[in-house]
Short mmCIF file of C-alpha atoms in Angstrom, two decimals:
data_model
loop_
_atom_site.label_atom_id
_atom_site.label_comp_id
_atom_site.label_asym_id
_atom_site.label_seq_id
_atom_site.Cartn_x
_atom_site.Cartn_y
_atom_site.Cartn_z
CA UNK X 7 26.22 23.61 -22.71
CA UNK X 8 24.94 22.75 -19.24
CA UNK X 9 21.96 20.40 -19.21
CA UNK X 10 19.18 21.10 -16.73
CA UNK X 11 16.78 18.77 -14.98
CA UNK X 12 13.35 19.59 -13.55
CA UNK X 13 12.16 17.93 -10.37
CA UNK X 14 9.80 18.39 -7.45
CA UNK X 15 10.62 18.86 -3.78
CA UNK X 16 8.22 18.77 -0.84
CA UNK X 17 8.63 20.34 2.59
CA UNK X 18 6.42 20.08 5.65
CA UNK X 19 5.17 23.43 6.93
CA UNK X 20 4.46 24.41 10.54
CA UNK X 21 2.26 27.51 10.22
CA UNK X 22 1.09 29.48 13.22
CA UNK X 23 -2.62 29.58 14.00
CA UNK X 24 -3.18 32.84 12.08
CA UNK X 25 -1.11 31.57 9.13
CA UNK X 26 -3.02 28.29 8.98
CA UNK X 27 -6.30 30.24 9.04
CA UNK X 28 -5.07 32.38 6.11
CA UNK X 29 -4.03 29.30 4.13
CA UNK X 30 -7.40 27.64 4.83
CA UNK X 31 -9.22 30.79 3.69
CA UNK X 32 -7.30 30.84 0.40
CA UNK X 33 -7.91 27.11 -0.15
CA UNK X 34 -11.67 27.46 0.40
CA UNK X 35 -11.80 30.58 -1.79
CA UNK X 36 -9.98 28.69 -4.54
CA UNK X 37 -12.57 25.92 -4.30
CA UNK X 38 -15.41 28.45 -4.66
CA UNK X 39 -13.64 30.10 -7.58
CA UNK X 40 -13.15 26.80 -9.40
CA UNK X 41 -16.85 25.99 -8.99
CA UNK X 42 -17.76 29.44 -10.31
CA UNK X 43 -15.51 28.97 -13.35
CA UNK X 44 -17.07 25.58 -14.04
CA UNK X 45 -20.59 26.98 -13.67
CA UNK X 46 -19.99 29.91 -16.03
CA UNK X 47 -18.21 27.70 -18.55
CA UNK X 48 -21.09 25.22 -18.53
CA UNK X 49 -23.69 27.97 -18.97
CA UNK X 50 -21.75 29.40 -21.91
CA UNK X 51 -21.39 25.95 -23.46
CA UNK X 52 -25.15 25.28 -23.21
CA UNK X 53 -25.99 28.66 -24.73
CA UNK X 54 -23.40 28.86 -27.53
CA UNK X 55 -21.94 25.36 -27.95
CA UNK X 56 -18.38 26.56 -27.20
CA UNK X 57 -16.33 26.92 -24.02
CA UNK X 58 -15.09 30.14 -22.49
CA UNK X 59 -11.80 31.55 -23.73
CA UNK X 60 -8.86 32.31 -21.47
CA UNK X 61 -9.75 36.00 -21.48
CA UNK X 62 -13.34 35.27 -20.44
CA UNK X 63 -12.12 33.03 -17.62
CA UNK X 64 -9.84 35.81 -16.46
CA UNK X 65 -12.81 38.18 -16.30
CA UNK X 66 -14.65 35.69 -14.07
CA UNK X 67 -11.62 35.60 -11.78
CA UNK X 68 -11.54 39.40 -11.60
CA UNK X 69 -15.26 39.47 -10.83
CA UNK X 70 -14.79 36.98 -7.99
CA UNK X 71 -11.81 38.92 -6.58
CA UNK X 72 -13.69 42.23 -6.55
CA UNK X 73 -16.68 40.64 -4.83
CA UNK X 74 -14.42 39.13 -2.09
CA UNK X 75 -12.02 41.93 -1.10
CA UNK X 76 -11.47 40.45 2.38
CA UNK X 77 -9.57 37.42 1.03
CA UNK X 78 -6.52 39.52 0.01
CA UNK X 79 -4.69 36.71 -1.78
CA UNK X 80 -1.88 37.30 -4.34
CA UNK X 81 -2.94 37.87 -7.94
CA UNK X 82 -0.84 34.95 -9.25
CA UNK X 83 -2.61 32.62 -6.83
CA UNK X 84 -6.13 33.37 -8.03
CA UNK X 85 -5.14 33.69 -11.71
CA UNK X 86 -3.62 30.21 -11.62
CA UNK X 87 -7.08 28.75 -10.96
CA UNK X 88 -8.24 29.99 -14.37
CA UNK X 89 -5.24 28.34 -16.02
CA UNK X 90 -5.78 25.10 -14.11
CA UNK X 91 -9.45 25.09 -15.12
CA UNK X 92 -8.56 25.61 -18.79
CA UNK X 93 -6.02 22.77 -18.69
CA UNK X 94 -8.50 20.43 -16.96
CA UNK X 95 -11.16 21.17 -19.58
CA UNK X 96 -8.75 20.67 -22.46
CA UNK X 97 -7.53 17.34 -21.09
CA UNK X 98 -11.03 16.08 -20.26
CA UNK X 99 -12.47 16.87 -23.69
CA UNK X 100 -9.30 15.61 -25.35
CA UNK X 101 -9.83 12.21 -23.72
CA UNK X 102 -13.48 12.38 -24.78
CA UNK X 103 -12.46 13.03 -28.40
CA UNK X 104 -10.06 10.09 -28.24
CA UNK X 105 -12.94 7.75 -27.35
CA UNK X 106 -12.43 7.63 -23.60
CA UNK X 107 -15.23 6.83 -21.17
CA UNK X 108 -15.79 7.20 -17.45
CA UNK X 109 -15.40 10.00 -14.96
CA UNK X 110 -12.11 11.26 -16.46
CA UNK X 111 -13.84 12.64 -19.58
CA UNK X 112 -16.36 15.42 -20.07
CA UNK X 113 -17.02 18.15 -17.54
CA UNK X 114 -15.02 18.05 -14.28
CA UNK X 115 -16.80 17.45 -10.97
CA UNK X 116 -17.51 20.57 -8.83
CA UNK X 117 -15.28 21.01 -5.79
CA UNK X 118 -18.23 21.76 -3.45
CA UNK X 119 -16.11 23.22 -0.70
CA UNK X 120 -13.21 20.78 -0.92
CA UNK X 121 -10.02 22.86 -0.55
CA UNK X 122 -7.58 23.15 -3.42
CA UNK X 123 -3.84 23.78 -3.47
CA UNK X 124 -2.53 27.34 -3.21
CA UNK X 125 -0.29 28.30 -6.14
CA UNK X 126 2.79 30.32 -5.19
CA UNK X 127 4.80 32.17 -7.85
CA UNK X 128 8.56 32.38 -7.42
CA UNK X 129 8.39 36.19 -7.45
CA UNK X 130 6.60 36.26 -4.09
CA UNK X 131 8.23 33.20 -2.49
CA UNK X 132 11.07 33.87 -0.05
CA UNK X 133 12.95 31.01 1.64
CA UNK X 134 15.95 30.70 3.91
CA UNK X 135 17.47 27.85 5.89
CA UNK X 136 14.44 27.33 8.16
CA UNK X 137 11.58 29.64 7.14
CA UNK X 138 9.52 30.60 4.10
CA UNK X 139 7.15 33.49 3.51
CA UNK X 140 5.07 35.09 0.79
CA UNK X 141 6.26 38.61 -0.01
CA UNK X 142 2.74 40.01 -0.50
CA UNK X 143 1.05 38.25 2.40
CA UNK X 144 1.05 39.90 5.77
CA UNK X 145 1.25 36.83 7.99
CA UNK X 146 5.04 36.66 8.39
CA UNK X 147 7.48 33.78 8.13
CA UNK X 148 6.42 30.11 8.27
CA UNK X 149 8.76 27.46 9.60
CA UNK X 150 9.37 24.33 7.53
CA UNK X 151 11.20 21.04 8.09
CA UNK X 152 13.72 19.69 5.63
CA UNK X 153 16.34 21.12 3.32
CA UNK X 154 16.06 22.66 -0.14
CA UNK X 155 18.60 21.42 -2.72
CA UNK X 156 20.62 23.79 -4.83
CA UNK X 157 18.77 25.01 -7.90
CA UNK X 158 16.23 27.53 -9.14
CA UNK X 159 12.75 27.55 -7.64
CA UNK X 160 10.17 27.90 -10.41
CA UNK X 161 6.96 27.83 -8.39
CA UNK X 162 5.30 26.14 -5.47
CA UNK X 163 1.98 24.93 -4.13
CA UNK X 164 0.82 24.95 -0.52
CA UNK X 165 -1.35 21.91 0.21
CA UNK X 166 -3.33 20.63 3.17
CA UNK X 167 -3.15 16.89 3.79
CA UNK X 168 -3.96 14.57 6.66
CA UNK X 169 -0.58 15.20 8.29
CA UNK X 170 -0.81 19.01 8.02
CA UNK X 171 0.41 21.67 5.60
CA UNK X 172 3.15 21.12 3.03
CA UNK X 173 4.95 23.15 0.36
CA UNK X 174 5.63 21.42 -2.97
CA UNK X 175 8.33 23.16 -5.01
CA UNK X 176 8.96 22.87 -8.75
CA UNK X 177 12.71 23.28 -9.22
CA UNK X 178 15.33 23.22 -11.95
CA UNK X 179 19.02 22.45 -11.46
CA UNK X 180 21.99 21.29 -13.56
CA UNK X 181 22.42 17.58 -14.11
CA UNK X 182 24.90 15.90 -11.76
CA UNK X 183 28.36 15.40 -13.21
CA UNK X 184 28.80 12.27 -15.31
CA UNK X 185 30.42 9.48 -13.33
CA UNK X 186 31.92 6.50 -15.10
CA UNK X 187 30.33 3.20 -13.98
CA UNK X 188 32.37 0.68 -12.06
CA UNK X 189 31.02 -2.29 -14.06
CA UNK X 190 29.63 -2.70 -17.56
CA UNK X 191 26.23 -4.37 -17.22
CA UNK X 192 23.93 -6.33 -14.95
CA UNK X 193 20.69 -8.28 -15.07
CA UNK X 194 17.94 -7.25 -12.62
CA UNK X 195 15.01 -9.54 -11.93
CA UNK X 196 12.00 -8.16 -10.06
CA UNK X 197 9.77 -10.65 -8.28
CA UNK X 198 6.71 -10.55 -6.09
CA UNK X 199 6.76 -9.02 -2.66
CA UNK X 200 9.50 -6.54 -3.55
CA UNK X 201 12.17 -9.18 -4.24
CA UNK X 202 15.11 -7.78 -6.29
CA UNK X 203 17.82 -10.01 -7.76
CA UNK X 204 20.89 -8.34 -9.29
CA UNK X 205 23.34 -10.54 -11.21
CA UNK X 206 26.55 -9.74 -13.10
CA UNK X 207 29.72 -11.64 -14.02
CA UNK X 208 31.16 -11.39 -10.54
CA UNK X 209 28.33 -12.14 -8.13
CA UNK X 210 24.58 -12.28 -7.56
CA UNK X 211 22.87 -10.15 -4.93
CA UNK X 212 19.33 -10.78 -3.73
CA UNK X 213 17.29 -8.23 -1.81
CA UNK X 214 14.31 -9.96 -0.17
CA UNK X 215 12.25 -6.77 -0.23
CA UNK X 216 10.33 -5.19 2.62
CA UNK X 217 7.58 -7.65 3.61
CA UNK X 218 5.11 -6.39 6.16
CA UNK X 219 5.42 -7.93 9.58
CA UNK X 220 2.51 -9.40 11.53
CA UNK X 221 2.34 -6.43 13.89
CA UNK X 222 2.09 -3.98 10.98
CA UNK X 223 -0.76 -5.94 9.39
CA UNK X 224 -2.58 -6.11 12.72
CA UNK X 225 -2.17 -2.37 13.22
CA UNK X 226 -3.65 -1.60 9.78
CA UNK X 227 -6.57 -3.99 10.37
CA UNK X 228 -7.27 -2.33 13.73
CA UNK X 229 -7.32 1.13 12.13
CA UNK X 230 -9.66 -0.12 9.38
CA UNK X 231 -12.09 -1.46 11.96
CA UNK X 232 -12.01 1.84 13.77
CA UNK X 233 -12.91 3.67 10.55
CA UNK X 234 -15.77 1.28 9.83
CA UNK X 235 -17.24 1.81 13.31
CA UNK X 236 -17.20 5.62 13.06
CA UNK X 237 -20.36 7.39 11.88
CA UNK X 238 -21.57 9.67 9.11
CA UNK X 239 -24.09 12.42 9.94
CA UNK X 240 -27.05 13.46 7.80
CA UNK X 241 -26.93 17.19 7.07
CA UNK X 242 -30.73 17.45 6.94
CA UNK X 243 -31.95 15.57 10.02
CA UNK X 244 -28.73 14.86 11.95
CA UNK X 245 -29.16 11.07 11.93
CA UNK X 246 -26.01 8.97 12.37
CA UNK X 247 -24.99 5.95 10.30
CA UNK X 248 -21.94 3.77 10.79
CA UNK X 249 -19.36 3.59 8.05
CA UNK X 250 -19.76 -0.15 7.46
CA UNK X 251 -23.55 0.27 7.11
CA UNK X 252 -23.01 3.05 4.59
CA UNK X 253 -20.57 0.90 2.60
CA UNK X 254 -23.07 -1.96 2.63
CA UNK X 255 -25.81 0.25 1.19
CA UNK X 256 -23.54 1.61 -1.54
CA UNK X 257 -22.36 -1.92 -2.41
CA UNK X 258 -26.00 -2.89 -3.02
CA UNK X 259 -26.50 0.29 -5.07
CA UNK X 260 -28.77 1.79 -2.40
CA UNK X 261 -28.49 5.57 -2.53
CA UNK X 262 -31.09 6.31 0.14
CA UNK X 263 -30.31 6.14 3.86
CA UNK X 264 -32.61 4.62 6.53
CA UNK X 265 -33.62 8.13 7.63
CA UNK X 266 -35.18 8.71 4.20
CA UNK X 267 -32.57 11.15 2.86
CA UNK X 268 -29.91 10.55 0.22
CA UNK X 269 -26.52 9.22 1.25
CA UNK X 270 -24.75 12.00 -0.68
CA UNK X 271 -26.12 14.45 1.89
CA UNK X 272 -24.24 12.71 4.71
CA UNK X 273 -21.00 14.23 6.03
CA UNK X 274 -18.15 12.84 8.08
CA UNK X 275 -18.15 13.33 11.82
CA UNK X 276 -15.08 14.57 13.64
CA UNK X 277 -14.27 11.11 15.01
CA UNK X 278 -14.46 9.62 11.52
CA UNK X 279 -12.13 12.28 10.13
CA UNK X 280 -9.59 11.60 12.88
CA UNK X 281 -9.79 7.84 12.30
CA UNK X 282 -9.30 8.25 8.55
CA UNK X 283 -6.39 10.63 9.16
CA UNK X 284 -4.70 8.03 11.40
CA UNK X 285 -5.17 5.31 8.78
CA UNK X 286 -3.82 7.57 6.02
CA UNK X 287 -0.79 8.50 8.12
CA UNK X 288 -0.04 4.83 8.83
CA UNK X 289 -0.26 3.89 5.16
CA UNK X 290 1.85 6.88 4.16
CA UNK X 291 4.64 5.91 6.55
CA UNK X 292 4.61 2.32 5.28
CA UNK X 293 4.66 3.52 1.67
CA UNK X 294 7.57 5.88 2.38
CA UNK X 295 9.56 3.04 3.97
CA UNK X 296 9.08 0.90 0.87
CA UNK X 297 10.03 3.76 -1.45
CA UNK X 298 13.12 4.53 0.60
CA UNK X 299 14.24 0.89 0.43
CA UNK X 300 13.78 0.88 -3.37
CA UNK X 301 15.63 4.21 -3.64
CA UNK X 302 18.70 2.82 -1.88
CA UNK X 303 18.85 -0.15 -4.27
CA UNK X 304 18.29 1.86 -7.47
CA UNK X 305 20.90 4.46 -6.46
CA UNK X 306 23.50 1.74 -5.94
CA UNK X 307 22.61 0.03 -9.25
CA UNK X 308 22.75 3.26 -11.28
CA UNK X 309 26.11 4.28 -9.78
CA UNK X 310 27.67 0.86 -10.31
CA UNK X 311 26.52 -0.29 -13.76
CA UNK X 312 26.48 1.36 -17.17
CA UNK X 313 23.84 -0.92 -18.74
CA UNK X 314 20.92 -2.31 -16.72
CA UNK X 315 18.59 -4.96 -18.11
CA UNK X 316 15.42 -5.22 -16.00
CA UNK X 317 13.01 -8.13 -16.18
CA UNK X 318 9.82 -7.64 -14.21
CA UNK X 319 7.58 -10.67 -13.75
CA UNK X 320 5.01 -9.03 -11.47
CA UNK X 321 2.86 -6.71 -13.58
CA UNK X 322 0.87 -5.26 -10.66
CA UNK X 323 3.53 -5.19 -8.00
CA UNK X 324 4.01 -1.67 -6.65
CA UNK X 325 7.65 -2.25 -5.70
CA UNK X 326 8.49 -3.40 -9.22
CA UNK X 327 6.81 -0.39 -10.81
CA UNK X 328 8.56 1.95 -8.37
CA UNK X 329 11.92 0.35 -9.18
CA UNK X 330 11.37 0.88 -12.91
CA UNK X 331 10.21 4.47 -12.40
CA UNK X 332 13.24 5.42 -10.34
CA UNK X 333 15.66 3.73 -12.72
CA UNK X 334 14.17 5.63 -15.65
CA UNK X 335 14.80 9.13 -14.36
CA UNK X 336 18.08 8.32 -12.58
CA UNK X 337 19.48 6.77 -15.75
CA UNK X 338 18.79 10.04 -17.61
CA UNK X 339 20.66 11.97 -14.95
CA UNK X 340 23.76 9.75 -14.96
CA UNK X 341 23.83 8.71 -18.61
CA UNK X 342 23.02 5.03 -18.13
CA UNK X 343 21.16 2.67 -20.45
CA UNK X 344 18.12 0.85 -19.08
CA UNK X 345 16.18 -1.87 -20.89
CA UNK X 346 12.94 -3.25 -19.45
CA UNK X 347 11.40 -6.62 -20.32
CA UNK X 348 8.52 -8.64 -18.99
CA UNK X 349 4.92 -7.93 -18.16
CA UNK X 350 5.66 -4.57 -16.49
CA UNK X 351 7.52 -3.17 -19.53
#
């Protein structure tokens, strides 16, 4: 019997102007629908002491769809918001019943216009070597960058991030064929700063990690200063306030701005959004470089050894945690045995 593995795959989309406008419309409509579901569920809970059932949530979705006929989004896309809301409520109240505290328990926070991901069912998703399209959407084919591995596409989600639009696919494919390891076992020691030491009977290999250079640190500091100098704008009076002044007020638990209005009513200016997008893009590229370096090491270790003993000294080191995470799922694919010791176990 063939064993299957489930994994995710992300592609960057390059929609045309009309396609991007359609995606943005669906994302904003999904945000409004999620807020409506939360509002109706809360009203029903206050009145009866119980939450809405899946059928009642579906009726709210149908009511929203009939009142917004101009959106014209696929039925699976809007129905998925009801399922996502039900799962979020079940998880939040489950953590509350388990004694959890904080913002992750109880009622979710309203979206308030923040866009959500667009669910895409595999029945309406069409892909080829360079383009993808939705069968029931009239905006044509959308170009993407990357390649899709062999396997079955289960579903997808179109998301908007700082770098643009992306398509995240949930896929399922057979496990790769079992390959016999070249050596029996090894001892892996993970240190601070991404240091990886691999020792076996024959030799010891040390990877110094990917330390950030001085120019990279200076670039990140310069982008942070640019973000702190950009302003927030009050939605009621239009007054401007620098980001560092806003952070200072929040640090002192001051919720009221100098103009007399509440800080929560302030919104980002266009220059602030562009500065934050540049900082996010810089951090994302640095994070991807570190993950790629760890991927190359873990792939070589999994292919070479049949038993891997990992000792992680750094409990909060991101490179060590990423190494352990990648070894866990790659060992299941290739039939290897991984044992983790230390503070990160």
